[in-house]
Amino acid sequence: DTEVTQTPKHLVMGMTNKKSLKCEQHMGHRAMYWYKQKAKKPPELMFVYSYEKLSINESVPSRFSPECPNSSLLNLHLHALQPEDSALYLCASSQARRVGTEAFFGQGTRLTVV
Amino acid sequence: DQQVKQNSPSLSVQEGRISILNCDYTNSMFDYFLWYKKYPAEGPTFLISISSIKDKNEDGRFTVFLNKSAKHLSLHIVPSQPGDSAVYFCAASELGGQNFVFGPGTRLSVLP
């Protein structure tokens, strides 16, 4: 099973809403990632969790709040977003801190902020 | 400053021919390289990877070549099929690193 499952697939939210994106994997991976991808651009790293601890935060605004409740789950809590935050949000997982490991991506959540 | 570059935004190839997608990188600390394929509105799908200790890795129709001295890698797809039409991203990571740095992608169109 090399599947990373993200829910919801699509989300439309207002600028005053609070919502959460969810990600789940059962590959035993101990590194999980949130990436953001705008149209015609490559995925850009937002956060990395390693062994359920936040290890990288790429200067992401505080209106994005990650959470890793256990080794299989990763959430991204959204609050007071701006229209420019509309993008495809990708979750990924990999074996933690090993040479020669690939990241497996979910299908993404297409977020539209209105 | 882009650490991973894919200088061809698009490539068109006839079905059955070879597709060659190129990637250059600037960070000499990168030691693991990956190719991902992406369809619109989907997440990237891992295709093939190569460690810096190798210069070639082959998996079916896909072969990745690495020229470490030139900081260049390429993905060869042969024979190309219409289902290969997608955006291909080159990505790189450092030893013990926790980030996968992506290039801007190349859109491959395989024409029947």
XYZ file of N, CA and C in Angstrom:
678
model
N 0.849 -1.187 0.000
C 0.000 0.000 0.000
C 0.887 1.240 0.000
N 0.858 1.978 -1.110
C 1.656 3.198 -1.189
C 0.739 4.401 -1.277
N -0.368 4.338 -0.556
C -1.366 5.379 -0.714
C -1.323 6.402 0.412
N -1.406 7.653 -0.007
C -1.585 8.770 0.913
C -2.955 9.356 0.591
N -3.815 9.403 1.586
C -5.196 9.823 1.366
C -5.421 11.204 1.942
N -5.938 12.106 1.107
C -6.226 13.458 1.562
C -7.717 13.735 1.450
N -8.241 14.401 2.464
C -9.635 14.838 2.433
C -9.728 16.267 2.948
N -10.655 17.068 2.401
C -11.482 16.766 1.240
C -10.687 16.940 -0.056
N -11.263 16.558 -1.167
C -10.596 16.771 -2.460
C -10.728 18.223 -2.902
N -11.854 18.818 -2.584
C -12.097 20.218 -2.934
C -12.637 20.940 -1.701
N -12.265 22.194 -1.562
C -12.758 22.991 -0.426
C -12.864 24.439 -0.861
N -14.047 25.015 -0.619
C -14.245 26.447 -0.834
C -14.531 27.059 0.529
N -13.786 28.081 0.890
C -13.994 28.684 2.202
C -13.905 30.196 2.115
N -14.639 30.852 2.997
C -14.577 32.291 3.081
C -13.399 32.724 3.934
N -13.078 33.982 3.842
C -11.893 34.485 4.532
C -12.036 34.486 6.053
N -13.259 34.344 6.554
C -13.435 34.301 8.011
C -13.638 32.879 8.531
N -13.665 31.913 7.622
C -13.916 30.529 8.034
C -12.702 29.897 8.701
N -13.007 28.817 9.449
C -11.962 27.921 9.936
C -12.245 26.538 9.356
N -11.244 25.951 8.733
C -11.390 24.617 8.167
C -10.101 23.831 8.403
N -10.189 22.523 8.156
C -9.002 21.679 8.306
C -8.861 20.741 7.115
N -7.621 20.551 6.693
C -7.297 19.541 5.694
C -6.719 18.335 6.423
N -7.065 17.147 5.918
C -6.613 15.927 6.595
C -5.816 15.053 5.641
N -4.873 14.329 6.209
C -3.990 13.456 5.434
C -3.726 12.199 6.255
N -3.723 11.053 5.592
C -3.517 9.792 6.299
C -2.665 8.858 5.450
N -1.741 8.169 6.110
C -0.951 7.139 5.409
C -0.729 5.973 6.373
N -0.633 4.771 5.786
C -0.437 3.568 6.592
C 0.760 2.785 6.062
N 1.782 3.513 5.648
C 2.998 2.877 5.141
C 4.077 2.801 6.217
N 3.751 3.258 7.413
C 4.759 3.256 8.473
C 5.791 4.361 8.317
N 5.487 5.332 7.448
C 6.418 6.442 7.256
C 6.395 7.367 8.465
N 7.586 7.840 8.853
C 7.642 8.708 10.024
C 7.952 10.149 9.652
N 8.004 10.455 8.370
C 8.118 11.840 7.918
C 6.885 12.164 7.091
N 6.256 13.288 7.399
C 5.088 13.722 6.646
C 5.224 15.197 6.319
N 4.684 15.553 5.176
C 4.948 16.870 4.607
C 3.648 17.540 4.144
N 3.631 18.855 4.222
C 2.639 19.655 3.503
C 3.375 20.500 2.459
N 2.875 20.390 1.216
C 3.360 21.216 0.122
C 2.182 22.034 -0.402
N 2.515 23.179 -0.986
C 1.519 24.033 -1.639
C 1.920 24.170 -3.107
N 0.947 24.011 -3.980
C 1.258 24.161 -5.403
C 0.282 25.105 -6.070
N 0.826 26.184 -6.634
C 0.034 27.114 -7.423
C 0.095 26.657 -8.877
N -0.854 27.159 -9.657
C -0.955 26.749 -11.064
C 0.350 27.030 -11.812
N 0.776 26.041 -12.581
C 1.955 26.135 -13.438
C 3.253 26.370 -12.652
N 3.244 26.010 -11.373
C 4.428 26.126 -10.524
C 4.738 24.784 -9.889
N 5.984 24.579 -9.429
C 6.283 23.321 -8.738
C 5.735 23.334 -7.317
N 5.592 22.174 -6.719
C 5.210 22.132 -5.298
C 6.266 22.820 -4.435
N 5.787 23.581 -3.458
C 6.686 24.277 -2.538
C 6.435 23.780 -1.119
N 7.517 23.470 -0.425
C 7.410 22.916 0.914
C 6.851 23.940 1.889
N 5.921 23.465 2.741
C 5.413 24.312 3.824
C 5.930 23.810 5.178
N 5.640 22.539 5.480
C 5.987 21.966 6.783
C 6.490 20.540 6.616
N 7.372 20.141 7.538
C 7.789 18.748 7.640
C 7.637 18.302 9.078
N 7.028 17.129 9.272
C 6.986 16.487 10.583
C 7.847 15.232 10.510
N 8.697 15.093 11.502
C 9.532 13.908 11.611
C 9.292 13.285 12.965
N 8.869 12.034 12.977
C 8.511 11.357 14.231
C 7.546 12.217 15.041
N 6.526 12.717 14.348
C 5.423 13.472 14.942
C 5.843 14.815 15.528
N 7.060 15.233 15.251
C 7.501 16.553 15.724
C 7.756 17.464 14.516
N 7.340 18.722 14.640
C 7.568 19.673 13.562
C 9.058 19.934 13.433
N 9.608 19.629 12.272
C 11.048 19.807 12.098
C 11.379 20.922 11.109
N 10.472 21.217 10.205
C 10.694 22.316 9.259
C 9.403 23.110 9.124
N 9.539 24.436 9.246
C 8.454 25.359 8.950
C 9.065 26.396 8.018
N 8.648 26.354 6.751
C 9.274 27.235 5.760
C 8.666 28.637 5.793
N 8.732 29.256 6.966
C 8.246 30.644 7.119
C 6.813 30.800 6.622
N 5.993 29.841 7.001
C 4.592 29.861 6.575
C 3.801 30.767 7.518
N 2.889 31.603 6.985
C 2.082 32.475 7.857
C 1.294 31.673 8.884
N 1.039 32.301 10.024
C 0.397 31.596 11.134
C -1.057 31.250 10.864
N -1.624 31.765 9.788
C -2.996 31.367 9.438
C -3.047 29.911 8.970
N -1.870 29.313 8.736
C -1.761 27.873 8.478
C -1.154 27.237 9.726
N -1.853 26.257 10.284
C -1.376 25.640 11.520
C -1.367 24.130 11.353
N -0.175 23.499 11.289
C -0.134 22.046 11.111
C -0.286 21.328 12.439
N -0.698 20.066 12.333
C -0.825 19.230 13.527
C -0.580 17.787 13.110
N 0.161 17.064 13.935
C 0.426 15.646 13.650
C -0.014 14.838 14.864
N -1.271 14.406 14.931
C -1.794 13.739 16.124
C -1.159 12.368 16.390
N -0.777 11.680 15.312
C -0.078 10.407 15.474
C 0.723 10.121 14.219
N 1.373 8.980 14.183
C 2.316 8.718 13.078
C 1.630 8.506 11.745
N 0.303 8.352 11.738
C -0.400 8.097 10.479
C -1.167 9.306 9.970
N -1.346 10.301 10.810
C -2.237 11.413 10.477
C -1.505 12.744 10.473
N -1.907 13.583 9.543
C -1.366 14.937 9.476
C -2.519 15.858 9.114
N -2.671 16.928 9.871
C -3.737 17.901 9.604
C -3.125 19.260 9.273
N -3.885 20.054 8.555
C -3.508 21.450 8.328
C -4.725 22.294 8.629
N -4.650 23.063 9.712
C -5.759 23.896 10.139
C -5.630 25.271 9.476
N -6.752 25.735 8.949
C -6.767 26.963 8.159
C -7.677 27.983 8.830
N -7.214 29.206 8.944
C -8.030 30.249 9.589
C -7.665 31.604 9.008
N -8.698 32.362 8.640
C -8.499 33.725 8.132
C -7.587 33.741 6.915
N -7.866 32.858 5.984
C -7.043 32.801 4.780
C -7.381 33.947 3.835
N -6.473 34.172 2.899
C -6.623 35.196 1.891
C -6.876 34.543 0.532
N -7.472 35.265 -0.404
C -7.695 34.674 -1.740
C -6.411 34.144 -2.386
N -5.280 34.777 -2.111
C -4.035 34.318 -2.724
C -3.547 32.984 -2.150
N -4.208 32.509 -1.080
C -3.879 31.193 -0.531
C -4.551 30.068 -1.321
N -5.390 30.420 -2.268
C -6.024 29.406 -3.114
C -4.943 28.662 -3.886
N -4.977 27.330 -3.778
C -3.920 26.505 -4.384
C -4.287 25.042 -4.195
N -3.447 24.172 -4.718
C -3.540 22.739 -4.457
C -2.616 22.425 -3.293
N -3.170 21.871 -2.220
C -2.367 21.538 -1.050
C -2.108 20.038 -1.054
N -0.845 19.700 -1.052
C -0.408 18.313 -1.185
C 0.213 17.816 0.106
N -0.205 16.644 0.497
C 0.416 15.956 1.621
C 1.317 14.861 1.064
N 2.415 14.608 1.718
C 3.316 13.537 1.292
C 3.892 12.859 2.524
N 4.392 11.645 2.309
C 5.074 10.953 3.405
C 6.282 10.217 2.854
N 7.245 9.964 3.728
C 8.432 9.204 3.336
C 9.032 8.561 4.585
N 9.953 7.641 4.348
C 10.730 7.141 5.473
C 11.561 8.297 6.002
N 11.696 8.368 7.308
C 12.334 9.535 7.893
C 13.845 9.424 7.844
N 14.476 10.481 7.370
C 15.913 10.677 7.448
C 16.719 9.469 6.989
N 16.328 8.938 5.833
C 17.124 7.860 5.258
C 17.559 8.258 3.871
N 18.757 7.929 3.520
C 19.234 8.205 2.173
C 18.431 7.373 1.190
N 18.141 7.945 0.079
C 17.503 7.173 -0.979
C 16.064 6.842 -0.705
N 15.337 7.797 -0.193
C 13.934 7.540 0.048
C 13.089 8.485 -0.783
N 11.990 7.970 -1.285
C 11.116 8.823 -2.085
C 9.906 9.213 -1.265
N 9.324 10.332 -1.639
C 8.107 10.800 -1.007
C 6.917 10.364 -1.853
N 5.880 9.913 -1.180
C 4.634 9.541 -1.845
C 3.608 10.625 -1.546
N 2.943 11.073 -2.588
C 2.017 12.188 -2.461
C 0.568 11.732 -2.513
N -0.264 12.467 -1.800
C -1.690 12.309 -1.939
C -2.192 13.035 -3.174
N -3.486 12.938 -3.406
C -4.077 13.555 -4.603
C -4.261 15.058 -4.433
N -4.140 15.518 -3.206
C -4.230 16.947 -2.983
C -5.630 17.411 -2.635
N -5.689 18.565 -2.005
C -6.944 19.275 -1.758
C -6.886 20.579 -2.543
N -7.856 20.740 -3.428
C -7.940 21.995 -4.201
C -8.694 23.004 -3.343
N -7.995 24.007 -2.847
C -8.584 25.001 -1.946
C -8.850 26.293 -2.700
N -10.061 26.794 -2.538
C -10.428 28.099 -3.094
C -10.901 28.987 -1.954
N -10.270 30.133 -1.798
C -10.643 31.091 -0.756
C -11.390 32.238 -1.422
N -12.624 32.460 -0.945
C -13.448 33.508 -1.579
C -13.695 34.667 -0.610
N 16.377 31.929 -5.954
C 17.325 31.229 -6.830
C 16.910 29.764 -6.944
N 16.620 29.328 -8.172
C 16.160 27.964 -8.374
C 17.315 26.997 -8.202
N 17.160 26.034 -7.312
C 18.191 25.023 -7.118
C 18.047 23.870 -8.101
N 16.827 23.675 -8.596
C 16.559 22.610 -9.569
C 15.893 23.261 -10.775
N 16.484 23.046 -11.938
C 16.001 23.723 -13.128
C 15.588 22.717 -14.193
N 14.493 23.005 -14.834
C 14.082 22.250 -16.002
C 13.826 23.295 -17.071
N 14.758 23.433 -17.973
C 14.745 24.574 -18.880
C 13.751 24.452 -20.028
N 13.210 23.271 -20.237
C 12.213 23.123 -21.296
C 10.835 23.067 -20.662
N 10.018 24.113 -20.833
C 8.677 24.076 -20.233
C 7.791 23.018 -20.884
N 8.073 22.691 -22.158
C 7.226 21.721 -22.846
C 8.036 20.937 -23.866
N 7.495 19.759 -24.203
C 8.158 18.863 -25.150
C 7.078 18.045 -25.850
N 7.159 17.970 -27.166
C 6.224 17.132 -27.930
C 6.994 16.036 -28.640
N 6.478 14.820 -28.535
C 7.163 13.661 -29.098
C 6.126 12.780 -29.782
N 6.524 12.135 -30.855
C 5.630 11.199 -31.547
C 5.574 9.880 -30.781
N 4.397 9.282 -30.756
C 4.229 7.979 -30.112
C 5.249 6.978 -30.663
N 5.839 6.200 -29.766
C 6.823 5.193 -30.169
C 8.249 5.695 -30.168
N 8.424 7.020 -30.175
C 9.768 7.589 -30.163
C 10.256 7.750 -28.726
N 11.490 8.209 -28.599
C 12.064 8.437 -27.273
C 11.748 9.851 -26.797
N 11.378 9.966 -25.522
C 11.236 11.280 -24.878
C 12.430 11.465 -23.959
N 13.048 12.620 -24.040
C 14.187 12.926 -23.157
C 13.886 14.220 -22.421
N 13.767 14.104 -21.115
C 13.506 15.281 -20.275
C 14.749 15.572 -19.459
N 15.128 16.837 -19.433
C 16.377 17.230 -18.794
C 16.161 18.025 -17.516
N 17.157 17.946 -16.652
C 17.099 18.621 -15.360
C 18.519 18.995 -14.951
N 18.691 20.203 -14.449
C 19.985 20.652 -13.936
C 19.810 21.123 -12.498
N 20.851 20.977 -11.716
C 20.763 21.439 -10.333
C 22.017 22.208 -9.961
N 21.888 23.035 -8.944
C 23.026 23.875 -8.559
C 23.604 23.495 -7.197
N 22.809 22.846 -6.367
C 23.251 22.531 -5.010
C 24.075 21.244 -5.007
N 25.367 21.347 -4.741
C 26.240 20.173 -4.781
C 25.982 19.222 -3.607
N 25.154 19.649 -2.653
C 24.814 18.772 -1.529
C 23.695 17.796 -1.881
N 23.026 18.014 -2.993
C 21.987 17.067 -3.400
C 22.632 15.728 -3.717
N 22.041 14.659 -3.218
C 22.625 13.368 -3.517
C 21.578 12.316 -3.870
N 20.342 12.723 -3.977
C 19.287 11.785 -4.370
C 18.314 12.542 -5.244
N 17.981 11.936 -6.385
C 17.204 12.631 -7.396
C 16.018 11.778 -7.810
N 14.911 12.444 -8.045
C 13.673 11.728 -8.319
C 12.966 12.370 -9.499
N 12.185 11.579 -10.174
C 11.276 12.080 -11.204
C 9.853 11.730 -10.802
N 8.987 12.742 -10.925
C 7.572 12.574 -10.640
C 6.792 12.946 -11.890
N 5.653 12.295 -12.039
C 4.728 12.575 -13.139
C 3.460 13.135 -12.510
N 2.896 14.156 -13.144
C 1.709 14.758 -12.545
C 0.670 15.055 -13.604
N -0.552 14.566 -13.326
C -1.708 14.934 -14.131
C -2.391 16.122 -13.461
N -3.167 16.900 -14.231
C -3.852 18.062 -13.635
C -4.715 17.667 -12.449
N -4.717 18.484 -11.429
C -5.560 18.319 -10.236
C -5.284 17.014 -9.489
N -4.126 16.421 -9.706
C -3.737 15.238 -8.936
C -2.387 15.491 -8.288
N -2.053 14.653 -7.299
C -0.738 14.755 -6.696
C 0.321 14.133 -7.590
N 1.592 14.518 -7.406
C 2.672 13.910 -8.185
C 2.782 12.422 -7.884
N 3.059 11.648 -8.914
C 3.257 10.205 -8.783
C 4.734 9.894 -8.979
N 5.316 9.194 -8.027
C 6.735 8.848 -8.118
C 6.971 7.895 -9.285
N 8.007 8.204 -10.084
C 8.330 7.382 -11.244
C 9.600 6.569 -11.026
N 10.684 7.263 -10.774
C 11.986 6.610 -10.718
C 12.951 7.538 -9.989
N 13.968 6.957 -9.379
C 14.937 7.770 -8.654
C 16.343 7.269 -8.923
N 17.320 8.068 -8.485
C 18.710 7.664 -8.635
C 19.528 8.287 -7.523
N 20.412 7.496 -6.968
C 21.334 7.982 -5.951
C 22.585 8.526 -6.638
N 23.261 9.437 -5.940
C 24.449 10.053 -6.542
C 25.606 9.084 -6.734
N 25.522 7.894 -6.153
C 26.605 6.925 -6.341
C 26.429 6.132 -7.637
N 25.307 6.362 -8.321
C 25.057 5.671 -9.579
C 25.017 6.678 -10.718
N 25.155 6.206 -11.945
C 24.981 7.106 -13.071
C 23.813 6.699 -13.963
N 23.173 5.584 -13.624
C 22.037 5.137 -14.427
C 21.135 4.259 -13.575
N 19.844 4.424 -13.768
C 18.882 3.533 -13.147
C 17.746 3.316 -14.138
N 17.360 2.069 -14.288
C 16.385 1.721 -15.316
C 15.207 0.997 -14.680
N 14.004 1.342 -15.142
C 12.802 0.663 -14.665
C 11.810 0.618 -15.824
N 11.796 -0.525 -16.498
C 10.889 -0.660 -17.636
C 11.220 0.322 -18.740
N 10.224 1.123 -19.124
C 10.438 2.105 -20.207
C 11.187 3.347 -19.744
N 11.408 3.471 -18.444
C 11.997 4.690 -17.878
C 13.444 4.441 -17.449
N 14.320 5.348 -17.889
C 15.724 5.298 -17.477
C 16.142 6.694 -17.063
N 16.791 6.789 -15.928
C 17.318 8.076 -15.483
C 18.839 8.007 -15.530
N 19.444 9.040 -16.084
C 20.892 9.161 -16.176
C 21.333 10.333 -15.321
N 22.428 10.150 -14.595
C 22.961 11.229 -13.758
C 24.403 11.512 -14.148
N 24.696 12.765 -14.421
C 26.059 13.229 -14.659
C 26.392 14.191 -13.525
N 27.031 13.655 -12.502
C 27.238 14.432 -11.283
C 28.191 15.603 -11.520
N 29.202 15.398 -12.344
C 30.164 16.477 -12.568
C 29.509 17.653 -13.282
N 28.517 17.354 -14.126
C 27.813 18.420 -14.837
C 26.584 18.890 -14.079
N 26.287 18.236 -12.952
C 25.064 18.527 -12.188
C 23.844 18.470 -13.122
N 23.743 17.373 -13.818
C 22.689 17.209 -14.829
C 22.124 15.800 -14.753
N 20.802 15.717 -14.868
C 20.193 14.404 -15.016
C 19.127 14.464 -16.097
N 18.825 13.286 -16.614
C 17.810 13.227 -17.663
C 16.960 11.978 -17.473
N 15.745 12.075 -17.940
C 14.798 10.965 -17.911
C 14.501 10.584 -19.352
N 14.725 9.319 -19.668
C 14.418 8.807 -20.997
C 13.205 7.894 -20.904
N 12.264 8.127 -21.781
C 11.077 7.270 -21.851
C 11.052 6.675 -23.255
N 11.145 5.334 -23.305
C 11.115 4.716 -24.632
C 10.472 3.336 -24.563
N 9.509 3.033 -25.431
C 8.895 3.961 -26.364
C 7.867 4.851 -25.652
N 7.709 6.064 -26.126
C 6.730 6.976 -25.538
C 5.320 6.555 -25.942
N 4.396 6.733 -25.001
C 2.999 6.374 -25.242
C 2.118 7.587 -24.949
N 0.952 7.680 -25.580
C 0.063 8.833 -25.322
C -0.262 9.003 -23.836
N -0.369 7.904 -23.091
C -0.642 7.983 -21.657
C 0.489 8.597 -20.852
N 1.646 8.780 -21.482
C 2.767 9.430 -20.796
C 2.607 10.948 -20.785
N 1.634 11.458 -21.517
C 1.423 12.907 -21.574
C 1.044 13.422 -20.187
N 1.873 14.296 -19.647
C 1.701 14.806 -18.288
C 2.789 15.847 -18.050
N 2.791 16.419 -16.860
C 3.902 17.281 -16.449
C 4.883 16.437 -15.643
N 6.148 16.536 -15.979
C 7.191 15.775 -15.294
C 8.037 16.716 -14.453
N 8.126 16.388 -13.174
C 8.936 17.186 -12.251
C 10.182 16.411 -11.865
N 11.299 17.101 -11.910
C 12.545 16.608 -11.359
C 12.614 17.114 -9.918
N 13.082 16.277 -8.998
C 13.210 16.698 -7.603
C 14.526 16.191 -7.048
N 14.995 16.857 -6.005
C 16.283 16.482 -5.416
C 16.224 16.635 -3.909
N 17.044 15.828 -3.238
C 17.137 15.957 -1.781
C 18.585 15.754 -1.352
N 18.870 16.266 -0.162
C 20.226 16.161 0.392
C 20.328 14.949 1.297
N 21.550 14.493 1.509
C 21.801 13.405 2.447
C 21.210 13.756 3.807
N 20.330 12.904 4.320
C 19.713 13.142 5.610
C 18.753 14.317 5.619
N 18.528 14.885 4.458
C 17.655 16.050 4.395
C 16.193 15.675 4.521
N 15.392 16.672 4.728
C 13.970 16.426 4.901
C 13.142 17.237 3.929
N 13.742 17.655 2.852
C 12.985 18.414 1.867
C 13.250 17.824 0.489
N 12.239 17.831 -0.319
C 12.380 17.472 -1.717
C 12.175 18.765 -2.498
N 13.218 19.200 -3.178
C 13.154 20.453 -3.929
C 12.787 20.129 -5.367
N 11.731 20.756 -5.851
C 11.212 20.441 -7.175
C 11.658 21.467 -8.206
N 11.867 20.990 -9.420
C 12.047 21.868 -10.564
C 10.693 22.375 -11.036
N 10.687 23.284 -12.005
C 9.432 23.892 -12.462
C 8.571 22.979 -13.324
N 9.120 21.855 -13.768
C 8.321 20.909 -14.542
C 8.467 21.078 -16.040
N 8.273 19.986 -16.752
C 8.220 19.976 -18.216
C 6.948 19.259 -18.627
N 6.160 19.934 -19.474
C 4.923 19.312 -19.960
C 5.250 18.477 -21.188
N 5.037 17.173 -21.069
C 5.283 16.257 -22.185
C 3.973 15.928 -22.883
N 3.976 16.091 -24.174
C 2.821 15.684 -24.994
C 3.293 14.610 -25.952
N 2.677 13.438 -25.872
C 3.013 12.355 -26.783
C 1.889 12.257 -27.804
N 2.233 12.501 -29.041
C 1.238 12.588 -30.101
C 1.039 11.238 -30.761
N -0.246 10.827 -30.937
C -0.503 9.525 -31.557
C -0.152 9.522 -33.045
